[in-house]
mmCIF file of C-alpha atoms in Angstrom:
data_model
loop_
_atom_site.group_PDB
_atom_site.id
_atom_site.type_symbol
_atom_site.label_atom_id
_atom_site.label_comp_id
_atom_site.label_asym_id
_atom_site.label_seq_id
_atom_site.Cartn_x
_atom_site.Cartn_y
_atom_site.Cartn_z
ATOM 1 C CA UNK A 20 0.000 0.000 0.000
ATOM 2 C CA UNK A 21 0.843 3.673 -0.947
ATOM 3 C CA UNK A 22 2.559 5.480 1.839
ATOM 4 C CA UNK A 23 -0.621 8.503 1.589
ATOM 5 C CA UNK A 24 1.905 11.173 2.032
ATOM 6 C CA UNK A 25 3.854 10.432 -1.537
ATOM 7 C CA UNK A 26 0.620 12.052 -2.940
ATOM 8 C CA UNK A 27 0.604 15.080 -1.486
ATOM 9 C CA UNK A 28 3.979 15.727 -2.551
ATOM 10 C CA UNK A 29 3.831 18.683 -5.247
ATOM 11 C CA UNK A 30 6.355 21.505 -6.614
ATOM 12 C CA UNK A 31 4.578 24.630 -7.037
ATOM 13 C CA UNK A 32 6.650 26.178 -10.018
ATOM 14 C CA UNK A 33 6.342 29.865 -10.619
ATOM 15 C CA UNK A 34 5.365 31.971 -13.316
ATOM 16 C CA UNK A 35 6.979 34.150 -14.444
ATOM 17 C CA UNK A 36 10.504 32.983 -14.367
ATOM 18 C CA UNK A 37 14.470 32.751 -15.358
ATOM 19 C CA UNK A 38 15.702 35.073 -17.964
ATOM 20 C CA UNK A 39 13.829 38.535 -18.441
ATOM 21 C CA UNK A 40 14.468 40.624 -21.993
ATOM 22 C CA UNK A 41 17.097 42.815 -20.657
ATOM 23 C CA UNK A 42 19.349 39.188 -19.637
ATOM 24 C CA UNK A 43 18.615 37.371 -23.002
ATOM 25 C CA UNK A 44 19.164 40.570 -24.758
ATOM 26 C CA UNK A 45 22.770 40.615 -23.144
ATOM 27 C CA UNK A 46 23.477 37.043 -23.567
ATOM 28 C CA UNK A 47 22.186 36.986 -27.236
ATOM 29 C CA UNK A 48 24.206 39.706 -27.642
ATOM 30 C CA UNK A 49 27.588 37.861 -26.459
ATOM 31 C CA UNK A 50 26.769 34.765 -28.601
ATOM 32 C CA UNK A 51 26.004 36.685 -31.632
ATOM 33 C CA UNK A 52 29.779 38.709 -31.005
ATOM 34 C CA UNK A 53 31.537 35.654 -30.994
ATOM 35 C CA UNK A 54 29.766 33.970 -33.976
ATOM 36 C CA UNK A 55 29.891 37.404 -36.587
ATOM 37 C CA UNK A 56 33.796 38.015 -35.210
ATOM 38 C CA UNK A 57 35.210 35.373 -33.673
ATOM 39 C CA UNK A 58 36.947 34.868 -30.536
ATOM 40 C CA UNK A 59 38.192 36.447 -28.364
ATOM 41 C CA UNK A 60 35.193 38.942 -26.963
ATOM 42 C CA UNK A 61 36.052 41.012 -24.045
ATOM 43 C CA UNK A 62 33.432 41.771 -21.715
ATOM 44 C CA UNK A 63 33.566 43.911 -18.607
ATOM 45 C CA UNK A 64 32.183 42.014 -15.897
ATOM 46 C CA UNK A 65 30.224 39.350 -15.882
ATOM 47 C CA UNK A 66 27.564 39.938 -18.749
ATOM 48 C CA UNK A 67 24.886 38.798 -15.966
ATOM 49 C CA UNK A 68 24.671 37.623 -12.575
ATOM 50 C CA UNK A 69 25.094 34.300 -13.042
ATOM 51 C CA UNK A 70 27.856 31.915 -13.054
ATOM 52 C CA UNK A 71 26.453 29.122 -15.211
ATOM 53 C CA UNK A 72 25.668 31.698 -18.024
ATOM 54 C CA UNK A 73 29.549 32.970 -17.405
ATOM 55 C CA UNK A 74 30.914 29.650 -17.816
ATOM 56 C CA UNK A 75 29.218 28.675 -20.517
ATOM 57 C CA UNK A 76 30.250 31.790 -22.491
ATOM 58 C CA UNK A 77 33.630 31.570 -21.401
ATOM 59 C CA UNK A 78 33.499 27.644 -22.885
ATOM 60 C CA UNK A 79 32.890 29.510 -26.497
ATOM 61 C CA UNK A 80 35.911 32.401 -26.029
ATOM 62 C CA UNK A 81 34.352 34.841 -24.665
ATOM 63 C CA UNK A 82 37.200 36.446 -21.921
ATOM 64 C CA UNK A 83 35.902 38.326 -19.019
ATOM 65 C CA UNK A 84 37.611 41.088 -17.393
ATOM 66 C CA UNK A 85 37.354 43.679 -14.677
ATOM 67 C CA UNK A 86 38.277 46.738 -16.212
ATOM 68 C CA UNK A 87 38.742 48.118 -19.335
ATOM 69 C CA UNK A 88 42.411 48.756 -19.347
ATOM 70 C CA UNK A 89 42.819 44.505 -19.265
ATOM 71 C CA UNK A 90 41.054 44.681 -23.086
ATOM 72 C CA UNK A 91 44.005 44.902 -25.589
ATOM 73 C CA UNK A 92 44.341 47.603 -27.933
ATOM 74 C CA UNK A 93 41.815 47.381 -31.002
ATOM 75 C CA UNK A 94 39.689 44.689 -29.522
ATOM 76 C CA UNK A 95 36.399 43.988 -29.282
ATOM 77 C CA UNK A 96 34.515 44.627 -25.558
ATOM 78 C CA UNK A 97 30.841 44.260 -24.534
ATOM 79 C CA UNK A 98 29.489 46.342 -21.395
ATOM 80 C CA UNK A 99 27.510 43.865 -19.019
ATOM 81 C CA UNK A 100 23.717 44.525 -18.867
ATOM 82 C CA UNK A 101 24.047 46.226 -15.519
ATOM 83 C CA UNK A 102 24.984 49.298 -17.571
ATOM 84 C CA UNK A 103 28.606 51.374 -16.868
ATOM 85 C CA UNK A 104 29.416 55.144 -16.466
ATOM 86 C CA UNK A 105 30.090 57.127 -18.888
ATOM 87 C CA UNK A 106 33.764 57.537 -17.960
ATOM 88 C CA UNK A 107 34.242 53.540 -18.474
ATOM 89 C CA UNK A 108 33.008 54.829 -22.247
ATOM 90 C CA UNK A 109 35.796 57.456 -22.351
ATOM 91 C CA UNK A 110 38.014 54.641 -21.360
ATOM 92 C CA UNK A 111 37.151 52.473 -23.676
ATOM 93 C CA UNK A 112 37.701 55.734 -27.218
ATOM 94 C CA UNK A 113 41.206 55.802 -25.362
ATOM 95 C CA UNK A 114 42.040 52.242 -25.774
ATOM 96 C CA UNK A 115 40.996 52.290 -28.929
ATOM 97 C CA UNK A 116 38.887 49.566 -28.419
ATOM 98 C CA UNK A 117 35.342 48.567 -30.546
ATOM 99 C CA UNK A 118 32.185 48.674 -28.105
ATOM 100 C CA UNK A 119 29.035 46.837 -27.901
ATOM 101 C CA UNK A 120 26.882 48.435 -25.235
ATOM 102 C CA UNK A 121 24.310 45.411 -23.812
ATOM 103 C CA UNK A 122 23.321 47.655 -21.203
ATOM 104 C CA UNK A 123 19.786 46.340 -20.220
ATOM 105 C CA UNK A 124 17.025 48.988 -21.839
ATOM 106 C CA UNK A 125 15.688 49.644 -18.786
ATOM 107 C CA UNK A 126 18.447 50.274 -16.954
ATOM 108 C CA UNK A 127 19.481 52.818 -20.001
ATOM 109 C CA UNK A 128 16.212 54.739 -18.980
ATOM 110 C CA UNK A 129 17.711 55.257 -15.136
ATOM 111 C CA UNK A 130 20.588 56.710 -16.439
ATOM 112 C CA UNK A 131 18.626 59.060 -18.575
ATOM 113 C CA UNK A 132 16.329 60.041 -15.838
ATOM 114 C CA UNK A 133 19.418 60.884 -13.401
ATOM 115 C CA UNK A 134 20.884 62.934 -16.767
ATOM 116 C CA UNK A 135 17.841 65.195 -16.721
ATOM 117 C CA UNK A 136 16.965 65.739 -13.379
ATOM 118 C CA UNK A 137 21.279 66.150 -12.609
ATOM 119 C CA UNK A 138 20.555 68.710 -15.873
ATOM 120 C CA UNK A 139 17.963 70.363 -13.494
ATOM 121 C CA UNK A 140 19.939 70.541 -10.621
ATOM 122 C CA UNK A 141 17.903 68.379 -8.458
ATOM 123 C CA UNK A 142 19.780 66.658 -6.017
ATOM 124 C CA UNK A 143 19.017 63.069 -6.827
ATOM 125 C CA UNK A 144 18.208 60.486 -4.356
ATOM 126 C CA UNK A 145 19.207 56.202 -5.559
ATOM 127 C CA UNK A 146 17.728 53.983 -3.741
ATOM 128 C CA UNK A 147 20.416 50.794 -4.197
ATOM 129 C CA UNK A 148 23.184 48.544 -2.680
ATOM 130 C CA UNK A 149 26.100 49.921 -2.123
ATOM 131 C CA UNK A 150 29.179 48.223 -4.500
ATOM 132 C CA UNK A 151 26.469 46.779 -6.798
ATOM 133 C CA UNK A 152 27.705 47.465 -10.142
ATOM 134 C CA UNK A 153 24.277 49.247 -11.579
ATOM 135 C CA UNK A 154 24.379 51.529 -8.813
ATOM 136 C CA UNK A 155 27.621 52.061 -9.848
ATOM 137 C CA UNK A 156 26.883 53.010 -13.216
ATOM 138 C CA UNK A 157 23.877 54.922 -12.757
ATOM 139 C CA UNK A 158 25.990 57.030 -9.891
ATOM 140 C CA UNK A 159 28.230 58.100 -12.485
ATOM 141 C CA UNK A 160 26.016 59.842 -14.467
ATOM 142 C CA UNK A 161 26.175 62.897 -12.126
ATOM 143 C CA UNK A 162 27.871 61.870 -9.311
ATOM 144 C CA UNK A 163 28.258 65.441 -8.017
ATOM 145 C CA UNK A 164 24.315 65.305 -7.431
ATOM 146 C CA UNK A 165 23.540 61.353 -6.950
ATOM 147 C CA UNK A 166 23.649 60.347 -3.119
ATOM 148 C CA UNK A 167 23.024 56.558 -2.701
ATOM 149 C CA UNK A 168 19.924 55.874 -0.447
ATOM 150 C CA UNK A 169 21.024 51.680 0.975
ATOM 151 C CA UNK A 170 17.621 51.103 2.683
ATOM 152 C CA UNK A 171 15.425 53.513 4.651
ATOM 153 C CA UNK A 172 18.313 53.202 7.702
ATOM 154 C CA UNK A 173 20.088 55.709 5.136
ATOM 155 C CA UNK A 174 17.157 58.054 5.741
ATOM 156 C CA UNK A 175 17.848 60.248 8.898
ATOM 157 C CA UNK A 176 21.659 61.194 8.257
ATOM 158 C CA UNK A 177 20.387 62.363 4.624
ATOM 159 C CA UNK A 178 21.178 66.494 3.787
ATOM 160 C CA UNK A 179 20.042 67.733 0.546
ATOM 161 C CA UNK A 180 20.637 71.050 -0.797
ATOM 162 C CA UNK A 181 16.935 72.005 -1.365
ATOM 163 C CA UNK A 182 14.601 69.702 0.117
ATOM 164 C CA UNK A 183 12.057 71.627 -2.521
ATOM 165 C CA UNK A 184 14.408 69.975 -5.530
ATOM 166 C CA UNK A 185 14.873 66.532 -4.529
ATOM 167 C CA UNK A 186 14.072 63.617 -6.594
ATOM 168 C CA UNK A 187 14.154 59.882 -5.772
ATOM 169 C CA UNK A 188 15.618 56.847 -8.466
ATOM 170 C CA UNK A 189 15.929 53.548 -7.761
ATOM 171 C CA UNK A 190 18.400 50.037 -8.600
ATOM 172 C CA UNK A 191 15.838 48.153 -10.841
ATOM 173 C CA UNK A 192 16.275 45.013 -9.099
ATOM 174 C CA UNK A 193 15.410 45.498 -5.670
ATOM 175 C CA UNK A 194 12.691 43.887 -3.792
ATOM 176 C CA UNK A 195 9.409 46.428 -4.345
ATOM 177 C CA UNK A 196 8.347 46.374 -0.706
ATOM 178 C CA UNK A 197 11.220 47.199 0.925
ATOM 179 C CA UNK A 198 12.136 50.209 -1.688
ATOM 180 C CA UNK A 199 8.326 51.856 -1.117
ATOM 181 C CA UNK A 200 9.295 50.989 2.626
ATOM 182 C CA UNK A 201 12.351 53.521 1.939
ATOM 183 C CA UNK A 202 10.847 55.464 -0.139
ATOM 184 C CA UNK A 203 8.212 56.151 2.225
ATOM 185 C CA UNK A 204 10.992 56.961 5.619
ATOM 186 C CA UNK A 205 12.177 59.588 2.291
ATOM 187 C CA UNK A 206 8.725 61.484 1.924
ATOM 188 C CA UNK A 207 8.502 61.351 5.356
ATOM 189 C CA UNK A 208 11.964 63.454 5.696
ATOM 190 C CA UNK A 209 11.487 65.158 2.146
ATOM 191 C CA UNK A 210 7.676 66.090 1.895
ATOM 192 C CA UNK A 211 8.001 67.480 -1.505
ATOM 193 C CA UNK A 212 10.094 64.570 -2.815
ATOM 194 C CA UNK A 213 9.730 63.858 -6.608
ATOM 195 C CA UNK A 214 8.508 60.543 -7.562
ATOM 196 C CA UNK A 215 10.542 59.255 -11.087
ATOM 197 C CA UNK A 216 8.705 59.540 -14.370
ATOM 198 C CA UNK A 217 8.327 55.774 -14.462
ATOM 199 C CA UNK A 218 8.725 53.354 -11.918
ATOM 200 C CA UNK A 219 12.411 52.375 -11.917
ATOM 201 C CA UNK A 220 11.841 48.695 -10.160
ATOM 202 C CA UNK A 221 12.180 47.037 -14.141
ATOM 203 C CA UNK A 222 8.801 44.514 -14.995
ATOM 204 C CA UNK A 223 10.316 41.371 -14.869
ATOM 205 C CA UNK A 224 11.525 41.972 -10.871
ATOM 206 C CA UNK A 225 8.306 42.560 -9.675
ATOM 207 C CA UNK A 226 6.512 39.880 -12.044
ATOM 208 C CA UNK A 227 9.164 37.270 -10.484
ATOM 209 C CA UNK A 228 8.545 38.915 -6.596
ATOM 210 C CA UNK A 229 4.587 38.634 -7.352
ATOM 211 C CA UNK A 230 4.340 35.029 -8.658
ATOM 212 C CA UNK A 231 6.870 33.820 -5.289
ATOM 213 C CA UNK A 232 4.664 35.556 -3.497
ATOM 214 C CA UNK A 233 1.713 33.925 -4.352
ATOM 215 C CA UNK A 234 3.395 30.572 -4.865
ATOM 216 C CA UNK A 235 5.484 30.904 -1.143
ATOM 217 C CA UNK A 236 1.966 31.372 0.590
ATOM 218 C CA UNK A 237 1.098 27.586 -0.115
ATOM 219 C CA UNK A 238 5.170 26.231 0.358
ATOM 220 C CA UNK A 239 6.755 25.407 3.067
ATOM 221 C CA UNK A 240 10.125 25.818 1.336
ATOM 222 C CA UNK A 241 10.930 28.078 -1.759
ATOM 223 C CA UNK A 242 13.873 26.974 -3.506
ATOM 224 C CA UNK A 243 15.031 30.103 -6.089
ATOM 225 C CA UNK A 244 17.724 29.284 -8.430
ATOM 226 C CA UNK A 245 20.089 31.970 -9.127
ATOM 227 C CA UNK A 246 23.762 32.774 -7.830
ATOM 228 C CA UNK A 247 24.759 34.582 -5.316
ATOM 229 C CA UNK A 248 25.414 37.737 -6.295
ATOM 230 C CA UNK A 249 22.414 38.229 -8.302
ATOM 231 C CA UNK A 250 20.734 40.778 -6.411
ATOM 232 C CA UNK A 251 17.242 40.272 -8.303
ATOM 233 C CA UNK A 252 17.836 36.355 -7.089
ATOM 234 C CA UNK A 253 18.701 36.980 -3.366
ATOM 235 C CA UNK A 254 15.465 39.220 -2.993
ATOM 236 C CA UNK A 255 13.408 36.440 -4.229
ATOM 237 C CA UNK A 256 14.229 34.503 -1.260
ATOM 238 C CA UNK A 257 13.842 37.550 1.131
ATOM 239 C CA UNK A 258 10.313 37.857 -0.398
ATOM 240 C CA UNK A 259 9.425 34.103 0.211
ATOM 241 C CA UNK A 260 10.137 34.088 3.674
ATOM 242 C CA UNK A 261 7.895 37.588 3.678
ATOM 243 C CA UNK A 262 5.552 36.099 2.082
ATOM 244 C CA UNK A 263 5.065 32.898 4.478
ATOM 245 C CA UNK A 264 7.289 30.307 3.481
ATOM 246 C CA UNK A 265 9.034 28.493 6.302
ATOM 247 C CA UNK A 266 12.147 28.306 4.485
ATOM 248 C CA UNK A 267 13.511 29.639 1.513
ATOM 249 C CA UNK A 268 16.709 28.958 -0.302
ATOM 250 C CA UNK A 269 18.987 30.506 -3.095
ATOM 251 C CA UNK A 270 21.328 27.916 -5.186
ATOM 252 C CA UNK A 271 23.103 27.634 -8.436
ATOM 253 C CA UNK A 272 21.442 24.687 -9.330
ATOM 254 C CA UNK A 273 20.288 21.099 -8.149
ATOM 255 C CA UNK A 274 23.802 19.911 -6.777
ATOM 256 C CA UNK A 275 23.216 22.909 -4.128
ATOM 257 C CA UNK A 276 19.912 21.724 -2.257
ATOM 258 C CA UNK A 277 20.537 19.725 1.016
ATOM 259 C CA UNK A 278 18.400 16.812 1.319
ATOM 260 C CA UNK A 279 17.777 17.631 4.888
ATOM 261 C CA UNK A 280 15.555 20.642 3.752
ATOM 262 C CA UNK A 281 12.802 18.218 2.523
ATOM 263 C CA UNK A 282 12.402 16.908 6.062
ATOM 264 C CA UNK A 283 8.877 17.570 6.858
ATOM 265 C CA UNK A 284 7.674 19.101 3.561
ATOM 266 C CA UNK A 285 4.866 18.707 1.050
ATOM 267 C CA UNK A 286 4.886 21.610 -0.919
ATOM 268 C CA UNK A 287 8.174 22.906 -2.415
ATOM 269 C CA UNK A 288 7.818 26.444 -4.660
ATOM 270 C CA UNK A 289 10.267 26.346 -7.128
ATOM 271 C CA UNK A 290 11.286 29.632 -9.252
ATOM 272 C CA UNK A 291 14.390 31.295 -10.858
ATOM 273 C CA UNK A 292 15.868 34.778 -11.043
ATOM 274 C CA UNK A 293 16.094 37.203 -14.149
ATOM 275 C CA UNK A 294 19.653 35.905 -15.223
ATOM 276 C CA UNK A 295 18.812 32.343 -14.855
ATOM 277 C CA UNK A 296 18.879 29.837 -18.099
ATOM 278 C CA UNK A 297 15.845 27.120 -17.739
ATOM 279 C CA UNK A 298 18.025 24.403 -18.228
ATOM 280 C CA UNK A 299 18.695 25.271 -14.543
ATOM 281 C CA UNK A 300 15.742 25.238 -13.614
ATOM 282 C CA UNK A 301 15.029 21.669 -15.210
ATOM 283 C CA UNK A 302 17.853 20.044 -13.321
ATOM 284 C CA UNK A 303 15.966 21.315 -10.031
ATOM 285 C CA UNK A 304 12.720 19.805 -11.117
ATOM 286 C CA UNK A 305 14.274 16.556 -12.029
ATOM 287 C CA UNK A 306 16.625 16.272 -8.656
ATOM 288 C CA UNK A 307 13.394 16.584 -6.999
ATOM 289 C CA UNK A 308 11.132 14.252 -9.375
ATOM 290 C CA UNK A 309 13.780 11.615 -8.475
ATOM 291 C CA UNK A 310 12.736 12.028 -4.200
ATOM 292 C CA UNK A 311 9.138 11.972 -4.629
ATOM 293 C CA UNK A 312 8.117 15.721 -5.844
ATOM 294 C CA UNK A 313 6.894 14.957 -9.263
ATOM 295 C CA UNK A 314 3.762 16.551 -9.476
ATOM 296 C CA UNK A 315 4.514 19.787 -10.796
ATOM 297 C CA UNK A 316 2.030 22.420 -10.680
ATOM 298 C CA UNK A 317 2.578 26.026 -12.749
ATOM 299 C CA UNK A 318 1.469 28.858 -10.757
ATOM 300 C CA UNK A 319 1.136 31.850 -13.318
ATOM 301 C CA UNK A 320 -0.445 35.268 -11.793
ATOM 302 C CA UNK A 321 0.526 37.210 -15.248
ATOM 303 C CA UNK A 322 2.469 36.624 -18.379
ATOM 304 C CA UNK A 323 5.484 38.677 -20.076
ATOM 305 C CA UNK A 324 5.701 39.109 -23.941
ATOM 306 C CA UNK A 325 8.460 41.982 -23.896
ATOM 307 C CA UNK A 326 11.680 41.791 -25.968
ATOM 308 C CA UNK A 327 14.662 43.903 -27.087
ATOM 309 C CA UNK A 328 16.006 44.737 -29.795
ATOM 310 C CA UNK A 329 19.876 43.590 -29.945
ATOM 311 C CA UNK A 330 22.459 46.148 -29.728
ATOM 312 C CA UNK A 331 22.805 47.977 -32.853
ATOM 313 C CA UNK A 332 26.337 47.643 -33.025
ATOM 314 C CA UNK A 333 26.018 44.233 -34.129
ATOM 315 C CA UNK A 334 25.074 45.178 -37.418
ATOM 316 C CA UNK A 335 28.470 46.900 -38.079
ATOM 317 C CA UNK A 336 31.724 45.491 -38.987
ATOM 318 C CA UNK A 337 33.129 46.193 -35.251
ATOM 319 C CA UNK A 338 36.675 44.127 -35.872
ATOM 320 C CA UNK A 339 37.538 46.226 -39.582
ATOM 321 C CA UNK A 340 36.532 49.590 -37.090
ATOM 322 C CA UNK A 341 38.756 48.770 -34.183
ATOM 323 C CA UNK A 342 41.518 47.812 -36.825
ATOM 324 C CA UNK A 343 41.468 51.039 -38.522
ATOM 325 C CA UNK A 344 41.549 52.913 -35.307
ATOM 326 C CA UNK A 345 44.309 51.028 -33.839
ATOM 327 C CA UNK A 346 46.683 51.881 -37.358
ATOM 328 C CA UNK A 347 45.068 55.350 -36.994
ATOM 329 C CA UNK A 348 46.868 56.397 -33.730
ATOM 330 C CA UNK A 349 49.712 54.907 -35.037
#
């Protein structure tokens, strides 16, 4: 006789998931490098968040670096889609080096928005993570008015020049919740605080945050696959356990889950972050298929049908434009 507790067993696998258009426009756009030029492509940090997607690119020559300066002379580099400043830009005509810019679209529109409003001489408010490399890039936009916000703890020990010209922008992949939490402690300080044209938080965050949500409710753990420093990924979990699941994890695939997790548990939500391949995601599914969690139920609060147009330097011949620079500044 069936042990009855085998058949309550179920995955709750969210919807949506993995790879948003901004990631699959930068990883596209890496592929497509190496296939119309040929290896080696430089790219400047890690392209995304994710170290399967790295080593897998890696495998097919691309060569990632830290900084521009390690790209040789009259090569070809690729900015990650986390976006860069426009000094790593500068660095990059001085090197004489041929640039593909995969800077997710969204993020593109942050910088624009800190452009104007630096144009305007607000003083301009980011709500992000200290170090993280969009944050980074964004800052340098107008760094002279850009003060970074890391959580409403920032709040009190905030000065502004004009609290009457003060404008707040956000890191598009933080958790929603706790950025209106700090955005709220801001009003609070800056009563006539400017809200951004747009909100900054990009779709596919909040789309992933609202199906965990509604898939860690019924869990009692949330597995999220995504690495480590993937800050869209890690606020997954941090929204899971918000949202009611007992436990929530974040691992690079299925060779990361401890069997000892399971103890105890019926329903497991399953999702991925915005830089994560499916294939991933399958290997999950299948690790836990194998222990009794086969039924696999999709729990879908709204669908995504954006996409991106690839950078529009791949249609030019970027190694013949980098050669005739490099002989040009000889």
């Amino acid at each position: 006789m069936a042990d009855p507790t085998e058949t309550k067993r179920r995955v709750l696998l969210a919807a949506p998931r993995g790879y948003c258009a901004g990631v699959d426009r930068a990883v596209i756009a890496v592929e497509r490098a190496l296939e119309q030029y040929g290896p080696p492509v430089y790219v400047r940090h890690e392209i995304v968040h994710n170290k399967y997607v790295v080593r897998t690119l890696e495998q097919k020559g691309a060569v990632f670096v830290e900084e521009t300066a390690e790209v040789p002379e009259g090569e070809i580099v690729i900015f990650s889609a986390h976006g860069v400043a426009p000094e790593v830009h500068r660095e990059a005509e001085r090197g004489r080096l041929a640039t593909i810019d995969a800077t997710c679209p969204l993020v593109t529109k942050v910088h624009k928005e800190a452009v104007r409003f630096a144009r305007e001489d607000y003083d301009i408010l980011l709500i992000g993570h200290d170090g993280h490399e969009e944050v980074i890039g964004t800052s340098g936009e107008a760094p002279e008015h850009i003060t970074l916000v890391d959580g409403p703890g920032d709040v009190a020990g905030l000065e502004v020049r004009d609290p009457e010209k003060v404008v707040w922008l956000s890191q598009t992949t933080l958790s929603v919740d706790e950025t209106m939490e700090t955005v709220a402690a801001l009003k609070d300080r800056f009563p006539q605080l400017i809200d951004p044209p747009s909100d900054d938080i990009c779709y596919a965050t909040q789309n992933r945050q609202t199906a965990i949500k509604q898939v860690a409710a019924d869990a009692e753990l949330v597995l999220v696959v995504g690495s480590k420093n993937s800050s869209n990924s890690a606020r997954m979990v941090e929204v899971a356990l918000g949202a009611g699941a007992d436990a929530a994890y974040l691992v690079d695939g299925a060779e990361e889950i401890d069997e000892a997790w399971l103890d105890g548990v019926t329903t497991v939500g399953l999702s991925s972050g915005a830089s994560v391949p499916e294939v991933l995601v399958d290997g999950v599914l299948e690790w836990l298929s194998a222990r009794g969690w086969a039924d696999v139920q999709i729990v879908q609060p709204m669908q995504e049908h954006i996409q991106f147009s690839l950078p529009k330097e791949l249609r030019r011949d970027l190694r013949a434009e980098a050669a005739a620079a490099k002989t040009a500044a000889r």
